[in-house]
CSV table of C-alpha atoms and ligand atoms in Angstrom, one decimal:
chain,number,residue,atom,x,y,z
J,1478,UNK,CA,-1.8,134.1,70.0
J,1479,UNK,CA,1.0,136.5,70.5
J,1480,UNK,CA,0.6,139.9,70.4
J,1481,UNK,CA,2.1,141.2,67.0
J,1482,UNK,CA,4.8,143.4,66.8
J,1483,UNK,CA,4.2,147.3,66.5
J,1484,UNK,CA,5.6,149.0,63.4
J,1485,UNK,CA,4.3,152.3,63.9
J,1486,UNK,CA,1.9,154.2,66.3
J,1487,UNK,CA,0.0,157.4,65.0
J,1488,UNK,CA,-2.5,160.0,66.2
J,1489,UNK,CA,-5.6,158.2,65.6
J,1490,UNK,CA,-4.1,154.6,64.5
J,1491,UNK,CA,-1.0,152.1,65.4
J,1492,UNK,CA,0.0,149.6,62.6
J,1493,UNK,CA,1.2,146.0,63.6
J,1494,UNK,CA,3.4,143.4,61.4
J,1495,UNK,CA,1.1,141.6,59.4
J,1496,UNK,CA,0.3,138.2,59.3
J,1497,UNK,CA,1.5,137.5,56.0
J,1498,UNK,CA,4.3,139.4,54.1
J,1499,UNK,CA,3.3,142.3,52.9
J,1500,UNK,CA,0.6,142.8,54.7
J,1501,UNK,CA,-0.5,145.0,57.9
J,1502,UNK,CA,-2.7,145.3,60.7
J,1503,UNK,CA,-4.1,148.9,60.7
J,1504,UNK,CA,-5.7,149.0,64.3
J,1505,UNK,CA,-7.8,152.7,65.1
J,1506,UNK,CA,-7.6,154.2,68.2
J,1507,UNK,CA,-10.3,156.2,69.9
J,1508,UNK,CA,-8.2,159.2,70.2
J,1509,UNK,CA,-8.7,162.1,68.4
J,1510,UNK,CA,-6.5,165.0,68.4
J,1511,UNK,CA,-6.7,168.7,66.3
J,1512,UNK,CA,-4.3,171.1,65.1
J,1513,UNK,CA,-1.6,169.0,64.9
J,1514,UNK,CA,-2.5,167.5,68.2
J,1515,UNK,CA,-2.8,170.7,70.3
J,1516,UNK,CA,-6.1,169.4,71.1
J,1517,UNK,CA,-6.5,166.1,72.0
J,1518,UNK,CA,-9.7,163.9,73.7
J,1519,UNK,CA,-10.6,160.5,73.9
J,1520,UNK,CA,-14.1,159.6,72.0
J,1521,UNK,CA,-15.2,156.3,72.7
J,1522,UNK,CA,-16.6,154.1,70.2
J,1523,UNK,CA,-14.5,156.6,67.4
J,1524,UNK,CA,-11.9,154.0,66.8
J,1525,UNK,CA,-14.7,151.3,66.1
J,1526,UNK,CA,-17.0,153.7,63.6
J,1527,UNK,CA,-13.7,154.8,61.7
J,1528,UNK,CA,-12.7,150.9,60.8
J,1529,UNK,CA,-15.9,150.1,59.3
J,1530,UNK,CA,-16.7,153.4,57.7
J,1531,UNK,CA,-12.9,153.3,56.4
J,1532,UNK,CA,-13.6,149.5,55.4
J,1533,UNK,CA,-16.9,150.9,53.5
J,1534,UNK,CA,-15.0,153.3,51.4
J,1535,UNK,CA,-11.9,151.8,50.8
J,1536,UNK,CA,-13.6,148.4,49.8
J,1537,UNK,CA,-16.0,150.2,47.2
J,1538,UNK,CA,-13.5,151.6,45.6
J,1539,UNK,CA,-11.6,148.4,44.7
J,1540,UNK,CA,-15.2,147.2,43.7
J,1541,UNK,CA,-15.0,150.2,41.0
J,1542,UNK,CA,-11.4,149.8,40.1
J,1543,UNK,CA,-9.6,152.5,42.2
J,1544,UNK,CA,-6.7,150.4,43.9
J,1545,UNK,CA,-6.1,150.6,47.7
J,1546,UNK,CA,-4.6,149.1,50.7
J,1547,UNK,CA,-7.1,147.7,52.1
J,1548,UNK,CA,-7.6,143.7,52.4
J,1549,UNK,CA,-10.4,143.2,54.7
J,1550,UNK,CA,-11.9,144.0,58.2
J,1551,UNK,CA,-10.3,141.7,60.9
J,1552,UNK,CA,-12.0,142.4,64.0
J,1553,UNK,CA,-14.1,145.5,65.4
J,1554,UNK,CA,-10.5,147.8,65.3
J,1555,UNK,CA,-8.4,146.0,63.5
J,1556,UNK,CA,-8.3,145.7,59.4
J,1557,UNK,CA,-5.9,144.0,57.2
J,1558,UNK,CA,-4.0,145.9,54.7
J,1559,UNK,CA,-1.5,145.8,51.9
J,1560,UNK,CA,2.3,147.0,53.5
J,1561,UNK,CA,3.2,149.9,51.1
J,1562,UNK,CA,5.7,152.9,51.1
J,1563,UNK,CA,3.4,156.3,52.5
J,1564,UNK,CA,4.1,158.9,49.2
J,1565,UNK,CA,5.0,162.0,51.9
J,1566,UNK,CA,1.8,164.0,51.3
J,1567,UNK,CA,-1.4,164.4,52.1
J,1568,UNK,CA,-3.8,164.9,49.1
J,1569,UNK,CA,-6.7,167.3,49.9
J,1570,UNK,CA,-9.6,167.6,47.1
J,1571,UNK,CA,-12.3,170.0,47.3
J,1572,UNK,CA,-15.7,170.3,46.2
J,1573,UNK,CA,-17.0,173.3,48.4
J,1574,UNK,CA,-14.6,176.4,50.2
J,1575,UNK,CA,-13.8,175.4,54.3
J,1576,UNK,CA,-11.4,175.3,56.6
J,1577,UNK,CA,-8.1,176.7,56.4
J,1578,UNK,CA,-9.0,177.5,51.9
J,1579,UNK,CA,-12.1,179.7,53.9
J,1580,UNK,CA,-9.3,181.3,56.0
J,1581,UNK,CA,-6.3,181.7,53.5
J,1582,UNK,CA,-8.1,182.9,50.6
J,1583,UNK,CA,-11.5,184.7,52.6
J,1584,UNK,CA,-13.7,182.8,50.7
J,1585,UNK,CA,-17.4,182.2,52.6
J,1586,UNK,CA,-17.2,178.5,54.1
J,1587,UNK,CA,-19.8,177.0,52.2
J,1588,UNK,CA,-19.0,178.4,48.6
J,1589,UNK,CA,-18.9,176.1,46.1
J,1590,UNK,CA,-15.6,175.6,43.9
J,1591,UNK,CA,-15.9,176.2,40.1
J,1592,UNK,CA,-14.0,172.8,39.8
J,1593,UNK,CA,-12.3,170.5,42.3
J,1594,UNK,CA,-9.5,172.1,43.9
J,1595,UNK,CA,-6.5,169.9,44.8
J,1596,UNK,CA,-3.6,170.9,47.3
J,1597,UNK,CA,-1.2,169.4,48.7
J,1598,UNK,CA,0.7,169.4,52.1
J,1599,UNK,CA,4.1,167.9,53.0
J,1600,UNK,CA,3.5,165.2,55.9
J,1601,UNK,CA,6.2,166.5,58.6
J,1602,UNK,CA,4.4,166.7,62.1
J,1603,UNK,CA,7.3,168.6,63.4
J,1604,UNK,CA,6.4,171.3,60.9
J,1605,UNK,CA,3.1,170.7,60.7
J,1606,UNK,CA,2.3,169.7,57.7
J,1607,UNK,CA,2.6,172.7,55.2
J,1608,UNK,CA,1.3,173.6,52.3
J,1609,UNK,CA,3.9,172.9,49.1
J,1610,UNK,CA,3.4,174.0,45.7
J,1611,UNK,CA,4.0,170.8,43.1
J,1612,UNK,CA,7.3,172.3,42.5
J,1613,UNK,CA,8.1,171.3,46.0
J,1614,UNK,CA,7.2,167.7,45.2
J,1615,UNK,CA,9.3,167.7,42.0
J,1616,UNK,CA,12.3,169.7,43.3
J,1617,UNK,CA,12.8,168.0,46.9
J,1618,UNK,CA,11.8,164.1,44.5
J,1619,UNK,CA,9.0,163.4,47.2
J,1620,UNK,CA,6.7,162.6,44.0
J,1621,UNK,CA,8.0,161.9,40.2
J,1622,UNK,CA,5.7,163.7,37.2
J,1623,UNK,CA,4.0,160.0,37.0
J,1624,UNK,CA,3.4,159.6,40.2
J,1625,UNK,CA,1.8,163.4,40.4
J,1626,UNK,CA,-0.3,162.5,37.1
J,1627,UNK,CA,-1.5,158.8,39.3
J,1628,UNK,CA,-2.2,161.0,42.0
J,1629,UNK,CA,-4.6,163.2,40.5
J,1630,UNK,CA,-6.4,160.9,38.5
J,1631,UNK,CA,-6.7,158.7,41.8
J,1632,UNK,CA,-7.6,161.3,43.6
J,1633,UNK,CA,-9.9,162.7,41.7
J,1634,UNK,CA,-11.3,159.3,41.0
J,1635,UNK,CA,-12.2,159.1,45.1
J,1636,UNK,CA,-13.7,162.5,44.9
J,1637,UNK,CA,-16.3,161.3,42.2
J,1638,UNK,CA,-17.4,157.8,44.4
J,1639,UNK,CA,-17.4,159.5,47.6
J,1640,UNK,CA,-19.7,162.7,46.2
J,1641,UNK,CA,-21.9,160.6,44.8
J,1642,UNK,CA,-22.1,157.8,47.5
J,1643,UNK,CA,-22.6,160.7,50.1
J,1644,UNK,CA,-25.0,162.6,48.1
J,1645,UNK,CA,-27.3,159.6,48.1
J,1646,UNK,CA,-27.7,159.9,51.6
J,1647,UNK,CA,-28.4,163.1,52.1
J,1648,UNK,CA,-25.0,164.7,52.8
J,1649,UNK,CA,-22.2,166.8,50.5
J,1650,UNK,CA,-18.9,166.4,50.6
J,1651,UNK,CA,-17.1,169.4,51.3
J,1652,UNK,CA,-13.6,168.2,50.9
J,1653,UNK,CA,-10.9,165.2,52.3
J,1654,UNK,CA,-7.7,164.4,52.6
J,1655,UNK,CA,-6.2,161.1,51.1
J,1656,UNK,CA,-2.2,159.5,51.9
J,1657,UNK,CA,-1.1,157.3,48.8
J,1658,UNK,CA,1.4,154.8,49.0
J,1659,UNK,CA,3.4,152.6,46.1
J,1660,UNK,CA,3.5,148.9,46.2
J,1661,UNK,CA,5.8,147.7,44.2
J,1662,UNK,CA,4.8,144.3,41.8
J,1663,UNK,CA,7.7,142.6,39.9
J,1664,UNK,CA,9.5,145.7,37.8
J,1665,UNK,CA,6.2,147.9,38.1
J,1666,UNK,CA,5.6,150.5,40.9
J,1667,UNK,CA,1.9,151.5,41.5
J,1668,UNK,CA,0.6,153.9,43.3
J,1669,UNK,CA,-2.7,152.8,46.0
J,1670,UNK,CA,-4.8,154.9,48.1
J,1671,UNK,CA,-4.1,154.0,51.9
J,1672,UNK,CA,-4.3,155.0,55.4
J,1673,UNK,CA,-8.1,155.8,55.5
J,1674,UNK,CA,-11.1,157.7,54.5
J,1675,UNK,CA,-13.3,158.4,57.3
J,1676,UNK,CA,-15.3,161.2,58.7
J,1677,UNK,CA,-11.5,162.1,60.5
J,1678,UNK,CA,-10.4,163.0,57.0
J,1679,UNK,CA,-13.6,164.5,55.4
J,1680,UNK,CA,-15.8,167.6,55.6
J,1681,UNK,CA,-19.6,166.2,55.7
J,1682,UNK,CA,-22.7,168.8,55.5
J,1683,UNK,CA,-25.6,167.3,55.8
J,1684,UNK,CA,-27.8,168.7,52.6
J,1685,UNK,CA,-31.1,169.7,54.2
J,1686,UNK,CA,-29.7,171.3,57.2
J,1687,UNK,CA,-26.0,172.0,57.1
J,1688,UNK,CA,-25.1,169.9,60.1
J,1689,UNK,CA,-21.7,169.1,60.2
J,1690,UNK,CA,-20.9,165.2,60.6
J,1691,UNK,CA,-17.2,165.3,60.6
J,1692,UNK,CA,-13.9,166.0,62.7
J,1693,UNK,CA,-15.1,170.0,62.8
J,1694,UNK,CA,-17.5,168.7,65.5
J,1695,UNK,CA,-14.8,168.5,67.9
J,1696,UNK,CA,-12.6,170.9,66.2
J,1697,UNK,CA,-14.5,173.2,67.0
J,1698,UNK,CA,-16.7,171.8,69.9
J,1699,UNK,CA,-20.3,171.4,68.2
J,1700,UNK,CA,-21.7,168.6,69.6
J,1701,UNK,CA,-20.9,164.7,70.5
J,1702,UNK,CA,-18.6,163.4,67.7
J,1703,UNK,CA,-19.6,160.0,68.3
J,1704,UNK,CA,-23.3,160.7,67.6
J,1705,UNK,CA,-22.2,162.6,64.3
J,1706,UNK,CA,-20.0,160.0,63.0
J,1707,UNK,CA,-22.6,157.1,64.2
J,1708,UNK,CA,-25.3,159.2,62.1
J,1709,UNK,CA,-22.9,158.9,59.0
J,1710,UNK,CA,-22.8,155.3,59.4
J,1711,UNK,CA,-26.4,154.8,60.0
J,1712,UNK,CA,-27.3,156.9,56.8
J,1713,UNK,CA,-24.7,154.4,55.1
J,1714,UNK,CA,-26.0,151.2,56.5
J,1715,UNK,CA,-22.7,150.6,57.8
J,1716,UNK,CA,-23.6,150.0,62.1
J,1717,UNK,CA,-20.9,148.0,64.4
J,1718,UNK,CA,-22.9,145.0,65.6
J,1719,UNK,CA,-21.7,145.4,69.1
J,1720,UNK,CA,-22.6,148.0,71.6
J,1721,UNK,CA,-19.8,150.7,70.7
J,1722,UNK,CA,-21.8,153.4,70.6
J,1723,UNK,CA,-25.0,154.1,72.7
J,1724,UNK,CA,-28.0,150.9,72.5
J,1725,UNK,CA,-30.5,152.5,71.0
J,1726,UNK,CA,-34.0,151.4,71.9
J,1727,UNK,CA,-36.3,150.2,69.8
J,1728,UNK,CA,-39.7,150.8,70.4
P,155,LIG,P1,-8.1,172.0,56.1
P,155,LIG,O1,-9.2,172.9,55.6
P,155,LIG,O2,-7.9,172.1,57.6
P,155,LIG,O3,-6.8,172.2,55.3
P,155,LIG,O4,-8.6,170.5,55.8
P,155,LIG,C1,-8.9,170.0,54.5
P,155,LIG,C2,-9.4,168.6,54.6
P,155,LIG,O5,-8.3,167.7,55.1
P,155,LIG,C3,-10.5,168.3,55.7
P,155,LIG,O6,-11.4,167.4,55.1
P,155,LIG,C4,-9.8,167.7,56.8
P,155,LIG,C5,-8.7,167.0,56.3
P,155,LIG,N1,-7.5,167.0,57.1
P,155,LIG,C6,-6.9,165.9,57.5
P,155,LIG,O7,-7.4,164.8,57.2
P,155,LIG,N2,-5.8,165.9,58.3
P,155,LIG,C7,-5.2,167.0,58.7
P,155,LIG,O8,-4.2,167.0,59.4
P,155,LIG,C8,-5.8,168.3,58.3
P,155,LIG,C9,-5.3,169.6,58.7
P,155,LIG,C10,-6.9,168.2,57.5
């Protein structure tokens, strides 16, 4: 078959023409880069835990009514995916006080929020990726008042499925960051949740002992990424069939 035509290629993933209109192949890497790609490794296996993890997500919440991109799981990398138009923002909710919240506001990582807090930042690598206020959104038309009233409701919609499908296995979600993008269907425009939900885009403690099982692992050199984001999977019954990451033995 012929290799398909690259549209785009990211950080983490690279996104080839679809097979049918409309559609695209959303292939992740095994890179994985931090602070705006200051820091940047390979992980092996990363690429392979994100696509089914991502597939996991994204596919339970079309089960529950919460639209998104995504079609179905092609291959080990590669998953099919509705084409849409990337809304210029990424969506951050939280649930508990980390990262840069912790460092901007000198709150205790760790604190829990009276109520989800969402932010959001403009997507502009160049400037990387600031902060802006919603009168940002609506003054510089990168969102309309519709689109900001779908947003939150979708994205507080994702915050209530993945705290409670994480809390049933042991781990609380700290906070994430979700991309939507509009599809457009005869006269209407909706919005979708796209690019991906993975541990790349979450905070993950486990419960019992705090562990972190998330991108801060290499952030901020903990541990072996792979293992933590393999232990996600394996609390979520969701393990690639083929040897990605280490055999384990049985017995
Ligand atoms: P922050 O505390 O660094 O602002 O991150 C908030 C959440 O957003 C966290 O779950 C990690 C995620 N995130 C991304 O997915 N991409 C990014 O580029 C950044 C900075 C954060």
């Amino acid at each position: 078959m012929a290799r398909r035509n690259k549209i785009y290629e990211g950080k983490a993933k690279i996104l080839y023409e679809g097979p049918e209109p409309g559609t695209i192949v959303q292939y992740f890497k095994d890179d994985a880069t931090a602070f705006n790609a200051e820091k940047k490794e390979v992980v092996e296996g990363k690429g392979v835990l994100n696509n089914r993890l991502s597939e996991f997500f994204m596919s339970g919440l079309n089960q529950i009514g919460v639209p998104t991109h995504f079609i179905r799981r092609l291959n080990m990398r590669e998953q099919l995916v509705k084409s849409c138009e990337i809304v210029p923002l990424e969506i951050i909710v939280r649930n508990f006080a980390a990262g840069s919240l912790s460092k901007r506001l000198g709150i205790a990582e760790g604190t829990q929020l009276p109520r989800p807090v969402i932010e959001y930042c403009y997507k502009d690598d160049a400037l990387g990726d600031p902060l802006v206020s919603e009168e940002h959104i609506a003054a510089f038309g990168w969102a309309s008042q519709q689109d900001m009233d779908d947003i939150v409701s979708l994205a507080l919609r994702v915050n209530d499925f993945l705290s409670g499908v994480m809390l049933a296995v042991g781990i609380r979600l700290i906070d994430f960051k979700i991309e939507v993008g509009r599809i457009y269907e005869g006269d209407f425009q909706r919005l979708i949740v796209a690019d991906e939900i993975s541990p790349d885009s979450c905070r993950l403690w486990d419960i019992e002992s705090g562990r972190k099982l998330d991108k801060d692992v290499f952030r901020r050199d903990l541990g072996n990424l792979t293992d933590a984001y393999s232990e996600v999977a394996r609390r979520l019954g969701v393990m690639p069939k083929s040897p990605a990451t280490k055999p384990t033995l049985i017995n």
